[in-house]
Amino acid sequence: LVRGFRNLTDADFELPPAGCLIVGSNGHGKTSLIEALLYGEVFRSFRGAPDRELVRWGEDGFHVAADRVSTGYDARTRRKRVKVDGAEPRRLAEAIGLVRGAVLRPGDVELVSAGPRRRRQYLDVMLSLTEPGYVAALSRYRRALKHRHQAEGAELPAWERVLAECGRQIIAARGRWVEGWRQRYGQLCEAVGETGRAELIHEPSVSADMLAATLERTRERDLERGRTGVGPHRDDLKLMLNGRELRAYGSAGQQRTAALALRLCEAETLGAGTVCLDDAFAELDAERSRRLAALVDGMVERGVQVIAAVPKQSELPSPVDSLPRWRIEHGQVRR
Ligand SMILES: Nc1ncnc2c1ncn2[C@@H]1O[C@H](COP(=O)(O)OP(=O)(O)OP(=O)(O)O)[C@@H](O)[C@H]1O
Ligand SMILES: [Mg+2]
C-alpha cells in the first residue's frame, strides 16, 4: 500500500512473492517503488533521502505498508507512526528489521570509491539489524561523542567511559562481522567475475582494547581541536584487490564488482527476504552481467523475492528476464 509517496499513484497492490521485473522508463517511479517497499526496514529511504522529500509534492504526509509493517509520516509534525500487525509497538526498535531487504544498484560503487564514512554506514545499518545491542551502543556512542567536547569537570570521564564501553562493543561487532564474511566476500567477488585476489579488512583507528586508554591519552589534544581522533567513528573497512586499495587503484568495473559483492554479503547477512536490483545490470559487461544473473537466479531458487527494476527489458540477461513482468508508468504500477 502506498499513499502520498513520491510520484507513486496511491494504490494497494501486492508484488508477486516469487519476484518480478518492474519495467518503466526513466523518471516513472521504479526507484520510488523500491524505496516504498523497503521503507519499513529501518524507517527511512534506502537512498538516505530525508522523509520530507518522500512526501509527494503538495501533500502533507505519506503512508506505506509492506508485509506486517506500516508507517505513516506527517510532514507538518515530522512524526512517524509505525504499526506492526496493526498495533503500535512500544518502541520503534521493536519494529526495526522485520522487513529485510537489500538493494543492488550502480550507485553502490560509491561504497568502494568514497571515503570510509560510507562503508561505516554500510556496516552500521547491517549490524543494527542483526547484532543485538548494536543500535543502542551506536546511539549512546554518538551522544557521548558530542558531550565529550562540551562536558565540564567530572562529567568528562563519565562520558569517556560511555565512549569506551560502547565504542569497544561497536569495534568488536564490526571486527567479528568482517572476520565471518571475508571469505564469502572473496567468493562473491569471484562469482561476479573478479579474477584478482579480493580482500576485506577491518581497520579500526584503535583496537577495542586500547580505546579507553587512548581516549585518556589524547584527551587534551582532542579537546583543543574539538574532535575525537580515535574510535569507531574513525574506522575503515578496507577493500583490497591484489594487495592494493580498490578505492585508490581499482578500475570502474573492479570497484563495481566489489560493491556488488558487498551488497550480496549484506543480503545474505540479513537473510533478506527481498532483494531489489535497481537497474543493477547497467554498466556491467556481458560476462559480469551473466554471472550476476546466475547469482540472482540462485536467490530466486532459495525463495528470495527478487524485484528487478529496468528501463528496458531487452537489457536483462537470462534467466532474470523470465521473471513475471510488471510495468510502472507515471507512478502507476500495473501487472
Ligand atoms: N516528493 C515527490 N513528489 C512527487 N514526485 C516526485 C517527488 N520526488 C521525486 N518525484 C518524481 O518522481 C519521479 C520518479 O523518480 P524515480 O527515481 O522513482 O524514477 P525511476 O523510474 O527510478 O527513474 P530512473 O530510471 O531514471 O532511475 C521523478 O520524475 C521525480 O521527478
Ligand atoms: Mg531509478
Short mmCIF file of C-alpha atoms and ligand atoms in Angstrom, two decimals:
data_model
loop_
_atom_site.label_atom_id
_atom_site.label_comp_id
_atom_site.label_asym_id
_atom_site.label_seq_id
_atom_site.Cartn_x
_atom_site.Cartn_y
_atom_site.Cartn_z
CA LEU A 1 0.00 0.00 0.00
CA VAL A 2 1.29 3.46 -0.89
CA ARG A 3 -0.25 6.89 -0.35
CA GLY A 4 1.32 10.27 -0.91
CA PHE A 5 4.72 8.76 -1.60
CA ARG A 6 6.90 10.49 -4.24
CA ASN A 7 5.35 10.19 -7.67
CA LEU A 8 3.67 6.85 -6.97
CA THR A 9 -0.05 6.69 -7.58
CA ASP A 10 -1.96 5.89 -4.39
CA ALA A 11 -2.61 2.20 -4.63
CA ASP A 12 -2.86 -1.10 -2.89
CA PHE A 13 -1.13 -3.94 -4.66
CA GLU A 14 0.97 -6.94 -3.88
CA LEU A 15 4.06 -7.75 -5.86
CA PRO A 16 4.48 -11.47 -6.51
CA PRO A 17 6.22 -13.18 -3.56
CA ALA A 18 8.38 -15.02 -6.06
CA GLY A 19 9.59 -11.72 -7.50
CA CYS A 20 9.07 -9.78 -10.71
CA LEU A 21 10.51 -7.32 -13.15
CA ILE A 22 9.47 -3.71 -12.92
CA VAL A 23 9.78 -2.22 -16.35
CA GLY A 24 9.39 1.53 -16.69
CA SER A 25 11.03 4.50 -18.36
CA ASN A 26 13.35 6.90 -16.60
CA GLY A 27 11.58 9.01 -14.04
CA HIS A 28 8.43 6.89 -13.91
CA GLY A 29 8.90 5.67 -10.36
CA LYS A 30 10.96 2.47 -10.24
CA THR A 31 13.35 3.66 -7.56
CA SER A 32 10.47 5.25 -5.65
CA LEU A 33 8.66 1.93 -5.62
CA ILE A 34 11.69 0.14 -4.17
CA GLU A 35 12.03 2.92 -1.64
CA ALA A 36 8.41 2.47 -0.56
CA LEU A 37 8.76 -1.29 -0.45
CA LEU A 38 11.77 -1.24 1.87
CA TYR A 39 10.87 1.84 3.90
CA GLY A 40 9.79 -0.32 6.84
CA GLU A 41 13.20 -1.91 7.21
CA VAL A 42 14.84 0.93 9.11
CA PHE A 43 12.12 3.55 8.58
CA ARG A 44 13.97 5.66 6.15
CA SER A 45 14.75 5.79 2.48
CA PHE A 46 17.38 3.29 1.37
CA ARG A 47 18.95 6.15 -0.58
CA GLY A 48 19.16 8.13 2.62
CA ALA A 49 16.72 10.77 1.35
CA PRO A 50 15.10 12.78 4.15
CA ASP A 51 11.46 11.89 4.84
CA ARG A 52 10.13 15.28 3.78
CA GLU A 53 11.48 14.66 0.27
CA LEU A 54 9.50 11.43 0.06
CA VAL A 55 6.21 13.23 0.61
CA ARG A 56 4.53 13.81 -2.71
CA TRP A 57 4.64 17.46 -3.71
CA GLY A 58 1.59 19.25 -2.35
CA GLU A 59 0.71 16.52 0.16
CA ASP A 60 1.31 16.69 3.87
CA GLY A 61 2.37 13.17 4.58
CA PHE A 62 2.75 9.66 3.27
CA HIS A 63 1.70 6.19 4.23
CA VAL A 64 3.44 2.99 3.19
CA ALA A 65 2.79 -0.57 4.21
CA ALA A 66 4.56 -3.75 3.20
CA ASP A 67 4.43 -7.11 4.90
CA ARG A 68 3.50 -6.66 8.55
CA VAL A 69 4.83 -3.14 8.88
CA SER A 70 3.09 0.12 8.06
CA THR A 71 4.30 3.66 8.52
CA GLY A 72 2.53 6.97 8.39
CA TYR A 73 4.62 10.11 8.19
CA ASP A 74 3.18 13.52 8.92
CA ALA A 75 5.23 16.28 7.32
CA ARG A 76 3.69 19.03 9.47
CA THR A 77 4.67 17.47 12.78
CA ARG A 78 7.53 15.43 11.29
CA ARG A 79 6.26 12.49 13.25
CA LYS A 80 6.18 8.88 12.20
CA ARG A 81 3.60 6.39 13.31
CA VAL A 82 4.64 2.82 12.93
CA LYS A 83 2.42 -0.19 13.22
CA VAL A 84 3.26 -3.86 13.27
CA ASP A 85 0.34 -6.15 12.50
CA GLY A 86 -1.92 -3.16 13.05
CA ALA A 87 -0.66 -2.32 16.56
CA GLU A 88 1.81 0.35 17.63
CA PRO A 89 4.93 -1.18 19.14
CA ARG A 90 6.10 0.28 22.43
CA ARG A 91 9.39 1.29 20.94
CA LEU A 92 10.40 1.82 17.35
CA ALA A 93 13.30 -0.57 17.88
CA GLU A 94 10.83 -3.44 18.12
CA ALA A 95 9.70 -2.77 14.58
CA ILE A 96 13.14 -2.43 13.05
CA GLY A 97 14.34 -5.36 10.99
CA LEU A 98 11.00 -7.09 10.46
CA VAL A 99 11.29 -6.11 6.82
CA ARG A 100 14.60 -7.31 5.48
CA GLY A 101 15.76 -6.31 2.09
CA ALA A 102 18.82 -5.26 0.16
CA VAL A 103 19.17 -3.10 -2.91
CA LEU A 104 21.77 -3.51 -5.63
CA ARG A 105 22.32 -0.56 -7.91
CA PRO A 106 25.09 1.04 -9.95
CA GLY A 107 25.39 3.94 -7.49
CA ASP A 108 26.68 1.45 -4.92
CA VAL A 109 30.09 1.90 -6.45
CA GLU A 110 30.39 4.79 -4.01
CA LEU A 111 30.62 2.23 -1.25
CA VAL A 112 34.00 1.42 -2.70
CA SER A 113 35.16 4.69 -4.20
CA ALA A 114 34.05 7.10 -1.49
CA GLY A 115 35.60 7.69 1.92
CA PRO A 116 35.30 5.40 4.94
CA ARG A 117 32.08 7.04 6.13
CA ARG A 118 30.02 5.20 3.51
CA ARG A 119 31.48 1.88 4.50
CA ARG A 120 30.89 2.54 8.18
CA GLN A 121 27.28 3.31 7.33
CA TYR A 122 27.05 0.07 5.43
CA LEU A 123 28.29 -1.86 8.46
CA ASP A 124 26.15 0.11 10.87
CA VAL A 125 22.87 -0.47 9.06
CA MET A 126 23.57 -4.15 8.66
CA LEU A 127 24.76 -4.72 12.21
CA SER A 128 21.92 -2.66 13.64
CA LEU A 129 19.58 -5.17 12.09
CA THR A 130 21.45 -8.28 13.11
CA GLU A 131 23.54 -7.67 16.25
CA PRO A 132 21.62 -7.39 19.49
CA GLY A 133 22.55 -4.19 21.30
CA TYR A 134 24.33 -2.63 18.34
CA VAL A 135 21.84 0.19 17.68
CA ALA A 136 21.75 1.09 21.34
CA ALA A 137 25.54 1.15 21.56
CA LEU A 138 25.74 3.28 18.44
CA SER A 139 23.31 5.88 19.64
CA ARG A 140 24.84 6.06 23.11
CA TYR A 141 28.26 6.35 21.50
CA ARG A 142 27.16 9.24 19.27
CA ARG A 143 25.63 11.09 22.16
CA ALA A 144 28.74 10.65 24.29
CA LEU A 145 30.94 11.84 21.44
CA LYS A 146 29.04 15.08 21.29
CA HIS A 147 29.04 15.50 25.05
CA ARG A 148 32.74 14.80 25.45
CA HIS A 149 33.51 18.11 23.84
CA GLN A 150 31.01 20.10 25.89
CA ALA A 151 31.49 18.37 29.22
CA GLU A 152 32.92 20.11 32.23
CA GLY A 153 34.76 18.79 35.25
CA ALA A 154 33.63 15.42 36.50
CA GLU A 155 31.31 14.86 33.54
CA LEU A 156 34.17 14.32 31.17
CA PRO A 157 35.45 10.98 32.47
CA ALA A 158 31.86 9.77 32.69
CA TRP A 159 31.27 10.47 29.01
CA GLU A 160 34.58 8.90 28.17
CA ARG A 161 33.55 5.75 29.99
CA VAL A 162 30.46 5.58 27.79
CA LEU A 163 32.61 6.17 24.71
CA ALA A 164 35.00 3.43 25.70
CA GLU A 165 32.30 0.94 26.61
CA CYS A 166 30.06 1.47 23.58
CA GLY A 167 32.97 2.06 21.23
CA ARG A 168 34.50 -1.20 22.24
CA GLN A 169 31.25 -3.00 21.55
CA ILE A 170 30.93 -1.39 18.12
CA ILE A 171 34.51 -2.08 17.07
CA ALA A 172 34.25 -5.66 18.24
CA ALA A 173 30.98 -6.30 16.39
CA ARG A 174 32.37 -4.85 13.17
CA GLY A 175 35.52 -6.92 13.56
CA ARG A 176 33.53 -10.10 14.10
CA TRP A 177 31.42 -9.45 11.03
CA VAL A 178 34.45 -8.88 8.82
CA GLU A 179 36.11 -12.00 10.20
CA GLY A 180 33.00 -14.03 9.50
CA TRP A 181 32.38 -12.69 6.00
CA ARG A 182 35.77 -12.08 4.45
CA GLN A 183 35.89 -15.45 2.81
CA ARG A 184 32.37 -15.22 1.44
CA TYR A 185 33.16 -11.74 0.17
CA GLY A 186 36.09 -13.17 -1.81
CA GLN A 187 33.89 -15.92 -3.23
CA LEU A 188 31.23 -13.44 -4.28
CA CYS A 189 33.78 -11.19 -5.99
CA GLU A 190 34.96 -14.20 -7.90
CA ALA A 191 31.41 -15.25 -8.69
CA VAL A 192 30.73 -11.82 -10.23
CA GLY A 193 33.85 -12.17 -12.36
CA GLU A 194 36.78 -10.82 -10.39
CA THR A 195 39.96 -12.66 -11.24
CA GLY A 196 42.28 -10.91 -8.77
CA ARG A 197 42.62 -11.57 -5.05
CA ALA A 198 39.87 -9.62 -3.29
CA GLU A 199 40.10 -8.89 0.42
CA LEU A 200 38.03 -7.24 3.08
CA ILE A 201 39.90 -5.73 6.01
CA HIS A 202 38.55 -4.16 9.15
CA GLU A 203 40.81 -1.30 10.04
CA PRO A 204 39.84 0.27 13.34
CA SER A 205 41.52 3.54 14.27
CA VAL A 206 42.38 1.85 17.56
CA SER A 207 41.81 -1.67 18.81
CA ALA A 208 38.77 -2.26 21.01
CA ASP A 209 41.02 -3.00 23.97
CA MET A 210 43.07 0.16 23.62
CA LEU A 211 40.19 2.58 23.17
CA ALA A 212 39.78 3.60 26.82
CA ALA A 213 43.47 4.22 27.36
CA THR A 214 43.87 6.06 24.07
CA LEU A 215 40.95 8.37 24.82
CA GLU A 216 42.55 9.32 28.06
CA ARG A 217 45.94 9.85 26.50
CA THR A 218 44.67 12.01 23.64
CA ARG A 219 42.12 13.92 25.70
CA GLU A 220 43.94 17.20 25.84
CA ARG A 221 44.71 17.39 22.16
CA ASP A 222 41.21 16.21 21.19
CA LEU A 223 39.51 18.83 23.33
CA GLU A 224 41.73 21.52 21.91
CA ARG A 225 40.94 20.54 18.35
CA GLY A 226 37.29 19.94 19.11
CA ARG A 227 37.14 16.40 17.77
CA THR A 228 37.87 12.92 18.95
CA GLY A 229 40.66 11.34 16.96
CA VAL A 230 40.09 7.66 17.71
CA GLY A 231 37.09 5.39 17.97
CA PRO A 232 34.60 3.60 15.73
CA HIS A 233 33.63 6.88 14.05
CA ARG A 234 37.11 6.80 12.52
CA ASP A 235 37.21 3.14 11.46
CA ASP A 236 37.51 1.92 7.92
CA LEU A 237 36.51 -1.18 6.09
CA LYS A 238 39.28 -1.55 3.56
CA LEU A 239 38.62 -3.21 0.24
CA MET A 240 41.71 -4.58 -1.39
CA LEU A 241 42.46 -6.13 -4.73
CA ASN A 242 45.78 -7.88 -5.12
CA GLY A 243 47.01 -6.13 -2.01
CA ARG A 244 46.14 -2.61 -3.10
CA GLU A 245 43.26 -0.41 -2.08
CA LEU A 246 40.44 -0.58 -4.59
CA ARG A 247 39.32 2.89 -3.68
CA ALA A 248 42.57 4.36 -4.96
CA TYR A 249 43.68 1.93 -7.63
CA GLY A 250 40.67 -0.06 -8.79
CA SER A 251 39.15 0.32 -12.23
CA ALA A 252 35.50 1.29 -12.51
CA GLY A 253 34.49 -2.30 -13.23
CA GLN A 254 36.58 -3.70 -10.39
CA GLN A 255 35.04 -1.22 -7.97
CA ARG A 256 31.58 -2.06 -9.19
CA THR A 257 32.25 -5.76 -8.71
CA ALA A 258 33.37 -5.19 -5.13
CA ALA A 259 30.28 -3.09 -4.45
CA LEU A 260 28.04 -5.87 -5.75
CA ALA A 261 29.83 -8.39 -3.56
CA LEU A 262 29.31 -6.15 -0.53
CA ARG A 263 25.60 -5.87 -1.27
CA LEU A 264 25.31 -9.60 -1.78
CA CYS A 265 27.05 -10.15 1.56
CA GLU A 266 24.57 -7.76 3.09
CA ALA A 267 21.61 -9.61 1.59
CA GLU A 268 22.95 -12.89 2.98
CA THR A 269 23.81 -11.45 6.38
CA LEU A 270 20.32 -10.04 6.74
CA GLY A 271 18.71 -13.16 5.40
CA ALA A 272 16.93 -10.68 3.16
CA GLY A 273 13.51 -11.81 2.05
CA THR A 274 13.54 -9.23 -0.73
CA VAL A 275 16.44 -8.28 -2.95
CA CYS A 276 15.90 -5.35 -5.28
CA LEU A 277 18.02 -4.74 -8.33
CA ASP A 278 17.63 -1.12 -9.30
CA ASP A 279 19.00 -1.18 -12.81
CA ALA A 280 21.86 -3.23 -11.39
CA PHE A 281 22.88 -4.69 -14.72
CA ALA A 282 23.55 -1.31 -16.25
CA GLU A 283 27.22 -0.67 -16.87
CA LEU A 284 28.27 -4.29 -16.37
CA ASP A 285 29.99 -6.10 -19.21
CA ALA A 286 28.26 -9.11 -20.75
CA GLU A 287 30.25 -11.63 -18.75
CA ARG A 288 29.67 -9.96 -15.38
CA SER A 289 26.01 -9.43 -16.23
CA ARG A 290 25.63 -13.10 -16.97
CA ARG A 291 27.35 -14.05 -13.73
CA LEU A 292 25.25 -11.67 -11.67
CA ALA A 293 22.14 -13.08 -13.34
CA ALA A 294 23.22 -16.57 -12.28
CA LEU A 295 23.65 -15.39 -8.68
CA VAL A 296 20.26 -13.74 -8.76
CA ASP A 297 18.73 -16.90 -10.15
CA GLY A 298 20.17 -18.75 -7.18
CA MET A 299 18.40 -16.33 -4.85
CA VAL A 300 15.09 -16.88 -6.65
CA GLU A 301 15.58 -20.61 -6.17
CA ARG A 302 16.17 -20.08 -2.46
CA GLY A 303 12.82 -18.32 -2.24
CA VAL A 304 14.08 -14.74 -2.15
CA GLN A 305 11.71 -12.22 -3.69
CA VAL A 306 13.76 -10.59 -6.42
CA ILE A 307 12.47 -7.27 -7.70
CA ALA A 308 14.43 -6.18 -10.76
CA ALA A 309 13.74 -2.66 -11.98
CA VAL A 310 14.83 -1.86 -15.52
CA PRO A 311 14.12 0.85 -18.04
CA LYS A 312 14.19 -1.65 -20.91
CA GLN A 313 13.59 -5.33 -20.62
CA SER A 314 15.87 -6.10 -23.53
CA GLU A 315 18.88 -5.24 -21.40
CA LEU A 316 18.28 -8.10 -19.00
CA PRO A 317 20.34 -11.25 -19.16
CA SER A 318 18.58 -14.59 -18.83
CA PRO A 319 17.31 -16.19 -16.69
CA VAL A 320 16.37 -12.98 -14.87
CA ASP A 321 14.41 -11.84 -17.91
CA SER A 322 11.92 -14.63 -17.40
CA LEU A 323 10.57 -13.25 -14.11
CA PRO A 324 6.94 -12.11 -14.38
CA ARG A 325 6.84 -8.69 -15.89
CA TRP A 326 5.15 -5.73 -14.27
CA ARG A 327 5.12 -2.17 -15.56
CA ILE A 328 5.27 1.21 -13.98
CA GLU A 329 4.06 4.27 -15.84
CA HIS A 330 3.77 7.73 -14.35
CA GLY A 331 3.92 6.17 -10.92
CA GLN A 332 1.21 3.64 -11.62
CA VAL A 333 2.10 0.00 -11.09
CA ARG A 334 0.41 -2.48 -13.38
CA ARG A 335 0.69 -6.17 -14.00
N1 LIG B 1 8.28 14.21 -3.50
C1 LIG B 1 7.95 13.98 -4.77
N2 LIG B 1 6.68 14.16 -5.18
C2 LIG B 1 6.32 13.90 -6.45
N3 LIG B 1 7.16 13.47 -7.40
C3 LIG B 1 8.44 13.27 -7.05
C4 LIG B 1 8.89 13.50 -5.73
N4 LIG B 1 10.20 13.23 -5.66
C5 LIG B 1 10.54 12.84 -6.91
N5 LIG B 1 9.49 12.86 -7.74
C6 LIG B 1 9.46 12.47 -9.15
O1 LIG B 1 9.32 11.08 -9.15
C7 LIG B 1 9.74 10.57 -10.39
C8 LIG B 1 10.20 9.17 -10.22
O2 LIG B 1 11.52 9.07 -9.78
P1 LIG B 1 12.26 7.66 -9.69
O3 LIG B 1 13.62 7.97 -9.19
O4 LIG B 1 11.44 6.70 -8.92
O5 LIG B 1 12.30 7.22 -11.21
P2 LIG B 1 12.93 5.91 -11.87
O6 LIG B 1 11.84 5.17 -12.56
O7 LIG B 1 13.72 5.18 -10.88
O8 LIG B 1 13.87 6.55 -12.99
P3 LIG B 1 15.32 6.14 -13.50
O9 LIG B 1 15.14 5.05 -14.50
O10 LIG B 1 15.80 7.38 -14.15
O11 LIG B 1 16.13 5.75 -12.33
C9 LIG B 1 10.71 11.58 -10.95
O12 LIG B 1 10.18 12.05 -12.17
C10 LIG B 1 10.72 12.70 -9.93
O13 LIG B 1 10.70 13.97 -10.52
MG MG B 2 15.75 4.87 -10.62
#
